[in-house]
Coordinates of C-alpha atoms and ligand atoms in Angstrom, one line a residue:
M11 CA 20.2 -18.7 77.0
S12 CA 22.1 -20.5 80.3
F13 CA 19.3 -20.7 81.9
L14 CA 17.6 -23.0 79.1
F15 CA 21.2 -24.9 78.5
G16 CA 21.4 -25.1 82.2
A17 CA 17.6 -26.5 82.8
T18 CA 18.4 -28.8 80.1
V19 CA 21.8 -29.8 82.1
L20 CA 19.2 -30.4 84.9
F21 CA 16.3 -32.5 83.5
A22 CA 18.5 -34.9 81.8
A23 CA 19.9 -35.3 85.5
N24 CA 17.0 -35.8 87.5
F25 CA 13.9 -33.9 87.7
R26 CA 13.5 -35.1 90.2
A27 CA 16.1 -32.6 91.9
I28 CA 14.6 -29.6 89.8
G29 CA 11.4 -30.7 91.9
L30 CA 13.4 -30.2 95.0
V31 CA 15.2 -27.6 94.3
V32 CA 12.1 -25.7 93.2
F33 CA 10.6 -26.7 96.2
A34 CA 13.5 -25.7 98.6
V35 CA 13.9 -22.3 96.8
I36 CA 9.9 -21.4 97.1
L37 CA 10.2 -22.8 101.0
I38 CA 13.3 -20.5 102.0
G39 CA 11.7 -17.6 100.2
F40 CA 8.3 -18.2 102.3
I41 CA 10.6 -18.6 106.0
A42 CA 12.0 -15.4 104.8
L43 CA 8.9 -13.6 104.4
F44 CA 7.7 -14.9 107.5
V45 CA 10.5 -13.9 109.9
R46 CA 10.8 -10.3 108.0
N47 CA 6.7 -10.0 108.7
V48 CA 7.9 -11.0 112.5
F49 CA 10.9 -8.8 113.2
E50 CA 9.7 -6.0 111.0
A51 CA 6.0 -4.9 112.0
K52 CA 3.8 -3.4 110.5
A53 CA 1.8 -0.3 110.6
E54 CA -2.1 -1.0 111.9
L55 CA -4.7 -0.2 110.1
G56 CA -6.1 2.8 111.2
S57 CA -2.9 3.9 112.7
E58 CA -2.2 6.7 110.6
V59 CA -5.3 8.5 111.9
E60 CA -2.9 9.0 114.8
L61 CA 0.2 7.2 115.1
A62 CA 1.6 5.9 118.2
A63 CA 5.0 7.2 119.5
N64 CA 6.9 3.7 118.6
R65 CA 5.3 2.8 115.2
L66 CA 6.3 2.9 111.9
E67 CA 4.8 4.9 109.2
Y68 CA 3.2 3.3 106.5
L69 CA 4.1 3.8 102.8
S70 CA 2.2 6.4 101.7
D71 CA -0.6 5.7 99.2
E72 CA 1.8 7.2 96.7
E73 CA 4.1 4.4 97.1
L74 CA 1.8 2.0 97.6
E75 CA 0.5 2.1 94.1
T76 CA 3.7 2.4 92.3
T77 CA 6.7 1.3 93.7
K78 CA 5.4 -1.7 96.3
L79 CA 2.1 -2.2 93.7
D80 CA 5.5 -3.3 90.6
R81 CA 7.7 -5.0 93.4
S82 CA 4.9 -7.2 94.4
L83 CA 3.7 -7.9 91.0
T84 CA 6.6 -8.8 90.0
F85 CA 7.4 -11.0 92.8
A86 CA 4.6 -12.9 91.7
L87 CA 5.0 -12.6 88.2
V88 CA 9.1 -14.6 89.0
I89 CA 6.8 -17.2 90.9
L90 CA 4.4 -17.9 88.0
T91 CA 7.1 -18.4 85.5
I92 CA 9.0 -20.8 88.3
C93 CA 5.7 -23.0 88.4
A94 CA 5.0 -22.5 84.6
V95 CA 8.6 -24.0 83.6
V96 CA 9.4 -26.0 85.7
L97 CA 6.0 -28.0 86.6
P98 CA 6.0 -29.3 82.7
F99 CA 9.5 -30.6 83.3
Y100 CA 8.7 -32.0 85.8
W101 CA 5.4 -33.6 84.2
L102 CA 7.5 -34.7 81.7
G103 CA 9.1 -36.8 84.1
E104 CA 6.6 -38.4 85.7
P105 CA 6.5 -41.3 83.2
G106 CA 9.7 -42.4 83.9
R107 CA 8.9 -41.9 87.4
Q108 CA 7.0 -44.5 87.5
E109 CA 7.8 -46.6 86.0
G110 CA 10.8 -47.1 87.7
A111 CA 8.4 -47.2 91.0
I112 CA 7.1 -50.0 89.0
E113 CA 10.4 -51.6 88.8
T114 CA 10.8 -51.7 92.2
L115 CA 7.8 -53.0 92.6
D116 CA 8.5 -56.0 90.4
A117 CA 11.5 -56.4 92.0
T118 CA 9.8 -56.8 95.6
F119 CA 7.3 -59.1 94.4
V120 CA 9.5 -61.1 92.8
R121 CA 11.6 -61.4 96.0
R122 CA 9.0 -62.1 98.1
G123 CA 7.8 -64.9 95.3
E124 CA 11.2 -66.2 95.4
A125 CA 11.4 -66.2 99.2
L126 CA 8.1 -68.2 99.2
Y127 CA 9.1 -70.3 96.4
T128 CA 12.2 -71.4 98.2
G129 CA 11.1 -71.0 101.5
G130 CA 7.8 -70.3 103.2
A131 CA 6.0 -72.5 101.0
Q132 CA 8.5 -75.1 99.9
C133 CA 7.6 -75.1 96.0
V134 CA 11.6 -76.0 95.3
N135 CA 11.6 -79.5 97.3
C136 CA 9.3 -81.0 94.7
H137 CA 9.3 -78.7 91.9
G138 CA 13.4 -78.2 91.7
G139 CA 15.3 -75.2 92.2
G140 CA 14.7 -72.4 89.1
G141 CA 11.5 -74.0 88.0
V142 CA 13.4 -77.5 86.4
G143 CA 10.2 -79.5 87.6
G144 CA 11.4 -82.6 90.3
V145 CA 9.1 -85.1 92.0
A146 CA 7.2 -85.1 95.3
A147 CA 7.2 -87.6 97.5
Y148 CA 3.8 -90.1 97.3
V149 CA 2.2 -92.6 99.1
Y150 CA 0.9 -95.2 96.5
Q151 CA -2.0 -97.2 97.4
D152 CA -4.9 -99.2 96.0
A153 CA -8.4 -98.6 95.7
D154 CA -9.1 -100.0 99.3
G155 CA -5.9 -98.0 100.8
Q156 CA -3.6 -100.7 100.6
F157 CA 0.1 -99.8 101.0
L158 CA 1.2 -100.6 97.4
G159 CA 4.9 -98.2 97.6
N160 CA 6.3 -95.5 98.6
A161 CA 6.3 -93.7 95.0
A162 CA 8.1 -90.5 93.7
W163 CA 5.1 -88.5 91.3
N164 CA 6.4 -86.1 88.4
A165 CA 6.3 -82.5 89.7
P166 CA 6.6 -80.5 86.2
A167 CA 8.8 -78.1 85.4
L168 CA 7.6 -74.9 85.9
N169 CA 10.0 -72.9 83.9
N170 CA 7.3 -72.8 81.2
V171 CA 4.6 -73.3 82.8
L172 CA 3.2 -69.7 81.8
H173 CA 3.5 -70.6 78.5
R174 CA 1.1 -73.2 78.4
Y175 CA -1.3 -71.4 80.7
S176 CA -2.3 -67.8 81.5
D177 CA -1.9 -65.9 84.8
E178 CA -5.5 -67.0 86.1
E179 CA -5.1 -70.6 85.2
V180 CA -2.2 -70.5 87.3
S181 CA -3.5 -69.1 90.3
Y182 CA -6.4 -71.6 90.2
V183 CA -3.9 -74.6 90.2
L184 CA -2.0 -72.9 93.5
N185 CA -5.4 -72.1 94.6
F186 CA -7.5 -75.5 94.6
G187 CA -4.7 -77.7 93.8
R188 CA -4.8 -81.1 91.7
P189 CA -6.9 -83.2 94.1
G190 CA -5.5 -86.7 94.1
S191 CA -2.1 -85.4 93.2
P192 CA 0.5 -84.3 95.7
M193 CA 0.0 -80.7 94.8
A194 CA -1.9 -79.7 97.0
A195 CA -4.1 -76.2 97.7
W196 CA -1.9 -73.1 98.8
G197 CA -4.2 -70.2 98.2
T198 CA -7.0 -69.4 100.9
P199 CA -9.7 -70.6 98.5
G200 CA -8.5 -74.2 98.6
G201 CA -7.9 -73.7 102.1
G202 CA -4.3 -73.0 101.8
P203 CA -2.2 -70.9 104.0
L204 CA -1.6 -68.0 101.5
T205 CA -2.9 -65.3 100.9
S206 CA -3.8 -64.0 97.0
Q207 CA -1.4 -61.5 97.3
Q208 CA 1.3 -64.1 98.0
V209 CA -0.3 -65.9 95.3
E210 CA 0.5 -62.8 92.9
Y211 CA 3.7 -63.0 94.4
L212 CA 4.7 -66.5 93.3
I213 CA 3.3 -65.3 89.7
Y214 CA 5.8 -62.7 89.4
Y215 CA 8.6 -65.1 90.6
L216 CA 7.5 -67.3 87.9
R217 CA 7.5 -65.2 85.7
T218 CA 11.3 -64.4 85.8
L219 CA 12.0 -68.2 85.5
Q220 CA 10.4 -68.6 82.1
V221 CA 12.3 -70.3 79.2
Q222 CA 12.4 -69.3 75.7
N223 CA 8.7 -70.4 74.2
L224 CA 8.1 -70.6 70.3
D225 CA 6.3 -67.3 69.5
P226 CA 9.5 -65.6 67.9
I227 CA 9.4 -69.2 65.2
E228 CA 5.9 -67.0 64.8
I229 CA 7.2 -63.5 64.2
A230 CA 9.9 -64.7 61.7
A231 CA 6.5 -66.9 59.8
A232 CA 5.1 -63.6 60.1
G233 CA 8.0 -62.7 57.1
T234 CA 8.4 -59.2 57.5
D235 CA 11.0 -57.9 55.7
D236 CA 12.4 -56.2 58.1
P237 CA 15.3 -57.4 59.3
L238 CA 14.9 -58.6 63.1
D239 CA 16.0 -56.6 65.6
A240 CA 19.4 -58.2 67.7
E241 CA 16.3 -59.7 70.1
S242 CA 14.6 -61.1 67.8
V243 CA 17.1 -63.3 66.5
L244 CA 18.4 -64.0 70.1
A245 CA 15.1 -65.3 70.7
L246 CA 14.6 -66.5 67.2
E247 CA 17.9 -69.1 68.0
A248 CA 17.0 -69.9 71.6
A249 CA 13.6 -71.4 70.5
D250 CA 15.3 -73.0 67.9
E251 CA 17.6 -74.4 70.3
L252 CA 14.4 -75.6 71.9
I253 CA 13.0 -77.5 69.3
E254 CA 16.4 -78.9 68.9
D255 CA 16.0 -80.7 72.3
I256 CA 12.9 -81.8 72.4
R257 CA 13.2 -83.9 68.8
A258 CA 16.6 -84.5 70.0
E259 CA 14.9 -85.9 73.0
V260 CA 11.8 -88.0 71.0
D261 CA 14.9 -89.3 69.0
R262 CA 16.5 -91.1 71.5
S263 CA 13.2 -92.0 72.7
L264 CA 12.3 -93.6 69.9
E265 CA 15.7 -95.5 68.9
D266 CA 15.8 -96.7 72.1
G267 CA 12.7 -98.6 71.8
E268 CA 10.9 -96.5 74.1
F269 CA 8.0 -95.9 72.1
G270 CA 6.1 -97.1 68.8
S271 CA 5.6 -93.7 66.6
I272 CA 6.8 -90.1 67.1
G273 CA 3.1 -89.5 67.7
E274 CA 3.2 -91.9 71.0
A275 CA 6.6 -90.8 71.9
V276 CA 5.7 -87.1 72.2
F277 CA 2.5 -87.9 74.0
N278 CA 4.6 -89.4 76.5
L279 CA 7.2 -87.3 76.5
G280 CA 9.7 -87.8 79.7
L281 CA 8.0 -91.2 81.1
Y282 CA 11.8 -92.8 80.8
S283 CA 14.0 -90.4 81.3
G284 CA 12.0 -87.6 83.0
Y285 CA 12.4 -85.1 80.7
R286 CA 11.5 -81.8 82.2
A287 CA 9.9 -83.3 84.8
G288 CA 6.7 -84.5 82.0
S289 CA 5.5 -80.8 81.6
L290 CA 5.2 -81.0 77.7
S291 CA 3.7 -84.5 78.2
C292 CA 0.3 -85.1 77.4
A293 CA -0.1 -88.8 79.1
R294 CA 0.2 -87.5 82.6
C295 CA -3.1 -85.4 82.8
H296 CA -4.9 -88.4 80.3
T297 CA -3.0 -91.6 81.7
S298 CA -3.7 -92.1 85.0
G299 CA -0.7 -93.1 87.1
W300 CA 1.5 -92.0 84.5
S301 CA 3.0 -89.2 86.3
L302 CA 4.4 -92.4 89.1
G303 CA 6.6 -93.9 86.1
P304 CA 7.0 -97.0 84.5
S305 CA 8.4 -98.6 87.5
M306 CA 5.2 -98.3 89.8
V307 CA 2.7 -98.8 86.7
P308 CA 4.1 -100.9 84.4
N309 CA 1.0 -101.2 81.7
L310 CA 1.0 -97.7 81.2
L311 CA 1.3 -98.0 77.8
D312 CA -1.3 -100.8 77.1
D313 CA -4.1 -100.4 75.6
G314 CA -7.0 -99.3 77.7
I315 CA -5.0 -97.9 80.0
A316 CA -3.0 -95.4 77.7
A317 CA -4.8 -92.2 77.6
C318 CA -7.7 -93.4 79.4
G319 CA -7.8 -90.9 82.0
G320 CA -10.0 -91.8 85.2
G321 CA -9.2 -94.5 88.1
D322 CA -6.9 -93.4 90.8
P323 CA -3.6 -92.2 91.1
S324 CA -5.3 -89.3 88.2
G325 CA -4.3 -85.9 89.1
I326 CA -6.2 -84.9 86.8
G327 CA -6.9 -88.8 84.9
F328 CA -8.8 -87.1 82.1
S329 CA -9.9 -89.7 79.5
L330 CA -9.8 -89.6 75.7
C331 CA -10.7 -93.4 74.5
G332 CA -13.4 -93.1 71.8
G333 CA -15.2 -89.8 70.5
I334 CA -12.4 -87.7 69.8
K335 CA -13.2 -86.9 66.0
E336 CA -16.9 -86.8 67.2
R337 CA -15.5 -84.0 69.0
F338 CA -13.2 -82.7 66.4
P339 CA -14.8 -84.0 63.1
D340 CA -12.3 -84.3 60.1
D341 CA -12.2 -81.1 58.5
T342 CA -9.3 -80.5 56.4
W343 CA -6.8 -82.3 55.0
K344 CA -3.2 -82.0 56.0
H345 CA -0.4 -80.9 54.7
P346 CA 2.7 -83.4 54.3
S347 CA 5.0 -81.3 55.0
G348 CA 3.0 -80.4 58.9
R349 CA 1.9 -77.2 57.3
W350 CA -1.7 -76.4 58.1
L351 CA -5.0 -74.9 56.1
D352 CA -4.9 -72.4 58.9
E353 CA -9.0 -71.7 60.1
S354 CA -8.4 -68.7 60.1
L355 CA -7.3 -68.8 56.7
S356 CA -10.1 -70.9 55.4
E357 CA -12.2 -68.6 54.2
G358 CA -11.4 -67.5 50.7
V359 CA -8.3 -70.6 50.6
E360 CA -7.7 -71.3 46.7
F361 CA -6.3 -74.7 46.9
V362 CA -5.4 -77.5 49.3
Y363 CA -2.8 -79.9 48.9
A364 CA -2.2 -83.2 47.6
M365 CA 0.7 -86.0 48.4
D366 CA 2.6 -84.8 46.1
S367 CA 2.6 -80.9 47.0
T368 CA 0.4 -80.5 43.8
E369 CA -2.2 -77.9 44.5
I370 CA -5.4 -78.8 44.4
P371 CA -8.1 -75.6 43.7
L372 CA -11.1 -75.5 45.7
D373 CA -14.7 -73.5 44.3
E374 CA -15.9 -70.7 47.0
K375 CA -17.7 -73.9 48.7
G376 CA -14.5 -75.4 49.5
N377 CA -14.8 -78.2 46.8
A378 CA -11.7 -79.6 45.4
I379 CA -12.4 -78.8 41.2
T380 CA -10.2 -79.8 38.2
D381 CA -9.1 -77.6 35.8
R382 CA -11.8 -78.6 33.7
T383 CA -15.4 -77.4 33.0
D384 CA -18.3 -79.5 32.1
A385 CA -20.4 -79.2 28.8
D386 CA -22.4 -75.9 30.8
G387 CA -18.8 -74.1 31.5
N388 CA -19.2 -75.4 35.1
P389 CA -16.3 -76.5 37.5
V390 CA -16.2 -80.5 37.7
P391 CA -15.6 -80.7 41.2
Y392 CA -13.2 -84.3 42.3
T393 CA -14.8 -86.9 43.5
I394 CA -13.2 -88.1 47.8
V395 CA -13.1 -91.2 48.1
E396 CA -13.6 -92.8 51.4
N397 CA -10.2 -92.1 52.7
G398 CA -10.1 -88.8 51.7
D399 CA -8.0 -89.1 48.1
L400 CA -9.7 -87.6 45.7
A401 CA -11.2 -89.5 41.9
D402 CA -11.5 -87.2 39.1
C403 CA -13.1 -89.9 36.6
L404 CA -14.1 -89.3 32.9
Y405 CA -17.7 -90.9 33.2
Y406 CA -20.4 -91.3 36.3
S407 CA -23.3 -93.6 35.7
E408 CA -27.1 -93.0 37.2
L409 CA -28.0 -93.9 40.1
W410 CA -28.7 -98.0 40.4
E411 CA -30.4 -99.9 42.8
P412 CA -28.3 -103.0 44.0
G413 CA -29.2 -106.5 42.5
E414 CA -30.8 -104.5 39.1
I415 CA -28.1 -103.4 38.3
A416 CA -26.2 -103.5 34.9
A417 CA -29.1 -102.0 32.5
N418 CA -29.6 -99.0 35.2
A419 CA -26.2 -98.4 35.8
Y420 CA -24.9 -98.0 31.6
P421 CA -23.9 -96.6 29.5
F422 CA -21.9 -93.5 31.4
D423 CA -24.1 -90.6 31.2
G424 CA -25.7 -92.3 27.8
R425 CA -23.0 -90.2 25.7
V426 CA -19.9 -92.5 25.9
P427 CA -18.6 -96.4 25.3
L428 CA -17.4 -97.6 28.4
V429 CA -16.2 -100.7 28.9
L430 CA -15.4 -102.9 25.8
A431 CA -15.4 -106.4 26.6
E432 CA -12.0 -107.7 25.5
E433 CA -13.6 -110.7 23.2
D434 CA -14.9 -107.4 21.3
Q435 CA -12.6 -105.2 20.9
V436 CA -12.2 -106.3 17.0
E437 CA -9.3 -104.4 15.2
G438 CA -10.9 -100.9 13.1
V439 CA -14.5 -100.9 15.3
T440 CA -14.8 -98.5 18.1
G441 CA -17.6 -97.7 20.4
V442 CA -19.2 -100.7 20.9
F443 CA -21.8 -100.8 23.5
V444 CA -21.2 -104.0 25.7
D445 CA -23.0 -104.4 29.0
P446 CA -20.3 -104.7 31.8
P447 CA -19.6 -106.7 34.2
R448 CA -22.5 -107.2 36.8
I449 CA -21.6 -105.6 40.0
E450 CA -22.2 -107.5 42.7
P451 CA -23.9 -105.2 45.8
A452 CA -21.0 -105.8 48.3
A453 CA -18.2 -104.3 45.5
L454 CA -20.1 -100.8 46.8
Q455 CA -17.8 -101.0 49.8
A456 CA -15.4 -101.6 47.0
E457 CA -12.3 -99.0 47.1
F458 CA -10.9 -97.6 44.3
D459 CA -9.5 -100.8 41.6
G460 CA -7.7 -98.4 39.6
E461 CA -10.3 -97.9 36.9
T462 CA -13.8 -98.0 38.0
I463 CA -15.0 -96.3 41.1
T464 CA -18.3 -96.9 43.2
L465 CA -19.9 -94.2 45.2
E466 CA -22.0 -93.6 48.2
D467 CA -24.7 -92.8 46.1
R468 CA -24.9 -95.6 44.1
R469 CA -23.3 -94.4 41.3
V470 CA -19.9 -95.6 39.5
G471 CA -17.4 -93.5 37.8
A472 CA -15.3 -95.1 35.2
G473 CA -12.1 -93.3 33.6
C474 CA -10.4 -92.4 37.1
T475 CA -7.4 -91.2 37.6
L476 CA -6.8 -90.7 41.5
I477 CA -5.2 -87.6 43.4
E478 CA -3.7 -89.4 47.1
M479 CA -4.3 -86.5 49.6
P480 CA -2.7 -86.7 53.0
P481 CA -5.2 -88.2 55.4
R482 CA -7.8 -86.2 56.5
T483 CA -7.9 -84.0 59.7
S484 CA -9.4 -81.6 62.1
N485 CA -7.7 -78.2 62.1
A486 CA -10.5 -78.1 65.7
H487 CA -8.5 -80.7 67.0
Y488 CA -5.4 -79.0 66.6
N489 CA -6.4 -75.6 67.5
F490 CA -7.2 -76.9 70.5
I491 CA -3.7 -78.3 71.6
F492 CA -2.5 -75.3 70.0
N493 CA -4.5 -73.1 72.4
G494 CA -5.6 -74.9 75.8
A495 CA -8.8 -74.8 77.4
N496 CA -10.1 -71.6 78.9
Q497 CA -12.4 -71.8 82.2
G498 CA -15.7 -71.7 81.5
E499 CA -15.7 -71.9 77.6
G500 CA -16.6 -74.6 74.8
Y501 CA -14.2 -76.3 72.5
G502 CA -14.9 -78.8 69.7
R503 CA -18.0 -80.0 69.1
G504 CA -19.7 -79.9 73.0
G505 CA -17.0 -80.0 74.5
Q506 CA -17.3 -78.0 78.0
S507 CA -13.9 -77.1 79.6
G508 CA -14.0 -77.2 83.7
A509 CA -11.5 -75.2 84.8
G510 CA -9.5 -74.7 81.8
M511 CA -6.6 -76.9 83.1
M512 CA -5.4 -78.4 79.2
P513 CA -2.4 -76.9 78.8
G514 CA -1.8 -74.7 75.4
F515 CA 1.0 -76.6 73.6
G516 CA 1.6 -74.1 70.8
G517 CA 4.5 -72.5 72.8
L518 CA 6.4 -75.5 73.4
L519 CA 6.1 -78.0 70.7
P520 CA 6.4 -77.3 66.7
P521 CA 3.6 -77.8 64.3
D522 CA 5.0 -81.0 62.9
L523 CA 4.6 -82.9 66.8
L524 CA 1.6 -80.9 68.0
Q525 CA 0.9 -83.4 64.2
A526 CA 1.8 -86.4 65.4
V527 CA 0.0 -86.6 68.2
I528 CA -2.8 -85.8 67.1
D529 CA -2.7 -88.3 64.0
Y530 CA -1.5 -91.0 68.1
E531 CA -4.8 -89.9 68.9
R532 CA -7.2 -89.6 66.0
E533 CA -6.1 -92.9 64.9
E534 CA -4.7 -95.1 67.3
I535 CA -6.0 -93.3 71.3
E536 CA -9.4 -92.8 69.1
Q537 CA -9.8 -97.1 68.5
R538 CA -10.1 -97.7 72.2
Ligands
HEC628 C1 4.7 -82.0 97.3 C2 5.4 -81.9 96.9 C3 4.9 -80.2 95.8 C4 4.8 -78.8 96.7 C5 5.7 -78.5 97.6 C6 4.4 -78.0 95.7 N1 3.4 -78.9 94.7 FE1 3.3 -78.1 92.7 N2 2.9 -79.2 91.8 C7 3.5 -80.8 92.0 C8 2.5 -81.8 91.5 C9 3.1 -83.5 92.0 C10 2.5 -81.6 90.9 C11 1.8 -82.0 89.4 C12 0.2 -82.8 89.8 C13 -0.4 -84.0 88.5 O1 0.2 -84.6 88.5 O2 -1.3 -82.9 88.4 C14 2.2 -79.7 91.3 C15 1.5 -79.3 90.0 C16 1.9 -77.7 90.2 C17 1.0 -76.9 89.0 C18 0.6 -77.2 87.6 C19 1.5 -77.2 86.4 C20 0.8 -78.3 86.0 O3 1.7 -78.2 84.1 O4 0.2 -79.1 85.7 C21 1.9 -75.4 89.6 C22 1.5 -74.4 89.0 C23 2.8 -75.9 90.6 N3 2.2 -77.3 90.7 C24 3.0 -74.4 91.4 C25 3.4 -75.1 92.3 C26 4.3 -73.9 93.1 C27 4.2 -72.3 93.2 C28 4.2 -74.4 95.1 C29 4.5 -73.5 96.2 C30 3.7 -72.9 96.5 C31 3.8 -75.5 94.8 N4 3.5 -76.2 93.1 C32 4.2 -76.7 96.1 C33 4.2 -81.1 94.0 C34 4.1 -80.0 95.0
HEC629 C1 -2.1 -80.5 83.0 C2 -3.2 -81.5 82.5 C3 -3.5 -81.6 81.4 C4 -2.1 -82.0 80.1 C5 -0.7 -82.0 80.2 C6 -2.6 -81.8 78.9 N1 -4.4 -81.9 78.9 FE1 -6.0 -82.7 77.8 N2 -7.2 -82.7 78.8 C7 -7.0 -82.1 80.2 C8 -8.4 -81.6 80.0 C9 -8.6 -80.8 81.8 C10 -9.1 -81.6 79.5 C11 -11.0 -81.5 79.5 C12 -10.8 -80.3 79.0 C13 -11.2 -79.0 80.5 O1 -11.4 -79.4 81.0 O2 -10.3 -78.1 80.2 C14 -8.3 -82.5 78.7 C15 -9.1 -82.5 77.3 C16 -7.6 -82.7 76.1 C17 -8.5 -83.4 74.2 C18 -10.5 -82.7 74.2 C19 -11.2 -84.2 74.9 C20 -12.8 -84.3 75.4 O3 -12.8 -85.3 74.1 O4 -13.3 -83.0 75.1 C21 -7.9 -83.5 74.0 C22 -7.8 -83.8 73.0 C23 -7.0 -83.2 75.2 N3 -6.7 -82.9 76.3 C24 -5.5 -83.8 74.4 C25 -4.1 -83.4 74.8 C26 -2.7 -83.5 74.2 C27 -3.1 -83.7 72.8 C28 -2.0 -83.4 75.2 C29 -0.6 -83.3 75.2 C30 0.4 -81.9 73.7 C31 -2.7 -82.7 76.6 N4 -4.1 -82.8 76.0 C32 -2.3 -82.4 77.5 C33 -5.7 -81.8 80.5 C34 -4.7 -82.0 80.5

């Protein structure tokens, strides 16, 4: 009992100590045995035949088979018991010991990373202490190498870089740098001085610098009933602060007249203020010269330049002008609150939101349906008007050919009186069929005029009510900006990521700002 108690106390104190004690006991035992053996000469085999005068007589057979055997076996049992009891205890402590070892190793890696960051590799000169971002000196030249000026190139904040990129992607930048920008290739694969081990040290160090990201927002959105633990609460608060801070910067830039819309402000976040050294902007990679700032390149926001990438100086310089909607076709309506018909949910989704937040039911094929059924009991689909709004018309005409119209076009469905010409309205008389006014071919493109609607397939609808839907947009586009690109993987329709350098912004920008920047891309940049 007392042995167990003592063992428990020791267990709590230090497993390694137990191991060491056991080892010491065994060692001392062996030494004692050895010493005894050396000093106590034993009878040699066969010596009993004729024992020399200076030799001790060895144990008799009787003694050997009783006392001696018993003692040896007891000793073996004791050793065995010690091993059997102590070893499991030692193993119990093993995970803890390993964790400890990893921690020590991590701390060493972080220390070495920090030494590189602030010393050896001088990252700190450009990216600032603690990775808050800074600027890099840059000599701005024109295409012919003519000196244009000494400029400062935004060196993005790195205290959020691991929320935007995976470790592998950051290694890639460290190894190969950003050709065309002051960020040199640091790793041996790109011809730089740092070994892959040192690049890893740097990433260990960068990990310790990361600010809060928005992940806990997802924890909260998951809506579990369990109360959050203290750590999650703190994380949530920090995430809220981050969002507040970003919104405050967006609002400030709009109030100061720097940008024309929220989307444009997010796309260019920090252009004038240097907010987070441009690390949350899109334009630093999608607008050439952006990172040099408006004093060097004053026309950064002009049509044909903003977001059009390419040219020098560019960093990445990937052009977004034209074709975004081909890459990411409209695939959903946007909820006015900024919430999404999430792709992961779209199977089995039962409704979409209208502009006024009413729920529009969907059939199993995803068509918006009214709450009425036709004569055969099938649900009546809404008609999707050109801009994405939904029309619910009581009657539709047959198909008609422009030019030989009215006769084929009316009456709708042949079932009901449609347009009653005013002069024909006689009190007490209903249901008079009249030819409606002739529809000119130009009217094909006509918008809903409050009563009739002209469909693309040349049918005409009447008795329509219109449901205003939020603008159509692309879920796939949203997911792309949320997650970023991975090296060699496809995205959207026909997109293929080169080095996986498109960051994921889901951890750093709240959904409504992401949506605003996507609207900006689809509605403004798309036109360029
Ligand atoms: C001479 C200045 C300079 C030095 C030194 C420097 N960088 Fe950079 N770094 C930059 C600039 C400028 C960029 C942005 C390039 C661009 O616009 O595409 C950048 C980009 C990066 C990026 C990509 C971040 C992003 O969001 O696009 C990472 C990661 C990075 N640097 C890490 C480091 C590390 C780690 C070191 C030290 C080994 C280092 N840099 C040293 C100037 C520097
Ligand atoms: C660090 C540089 C960088 C930043 C910052 C960046 N992008 Fe990109 N983006 C890229 C690269 C590079 C590609 C090309 C795909 C690839 O190789 O991964 C790309 C591709 C895209 C595409 C697809 C274009 C096409 O037609 O294939 C869109 C859309 C896009 N980015 C939007 C954005 C938005 C919106 C932001 C800001 C929220 C942003 N990007 C920030 C580098 C960047």
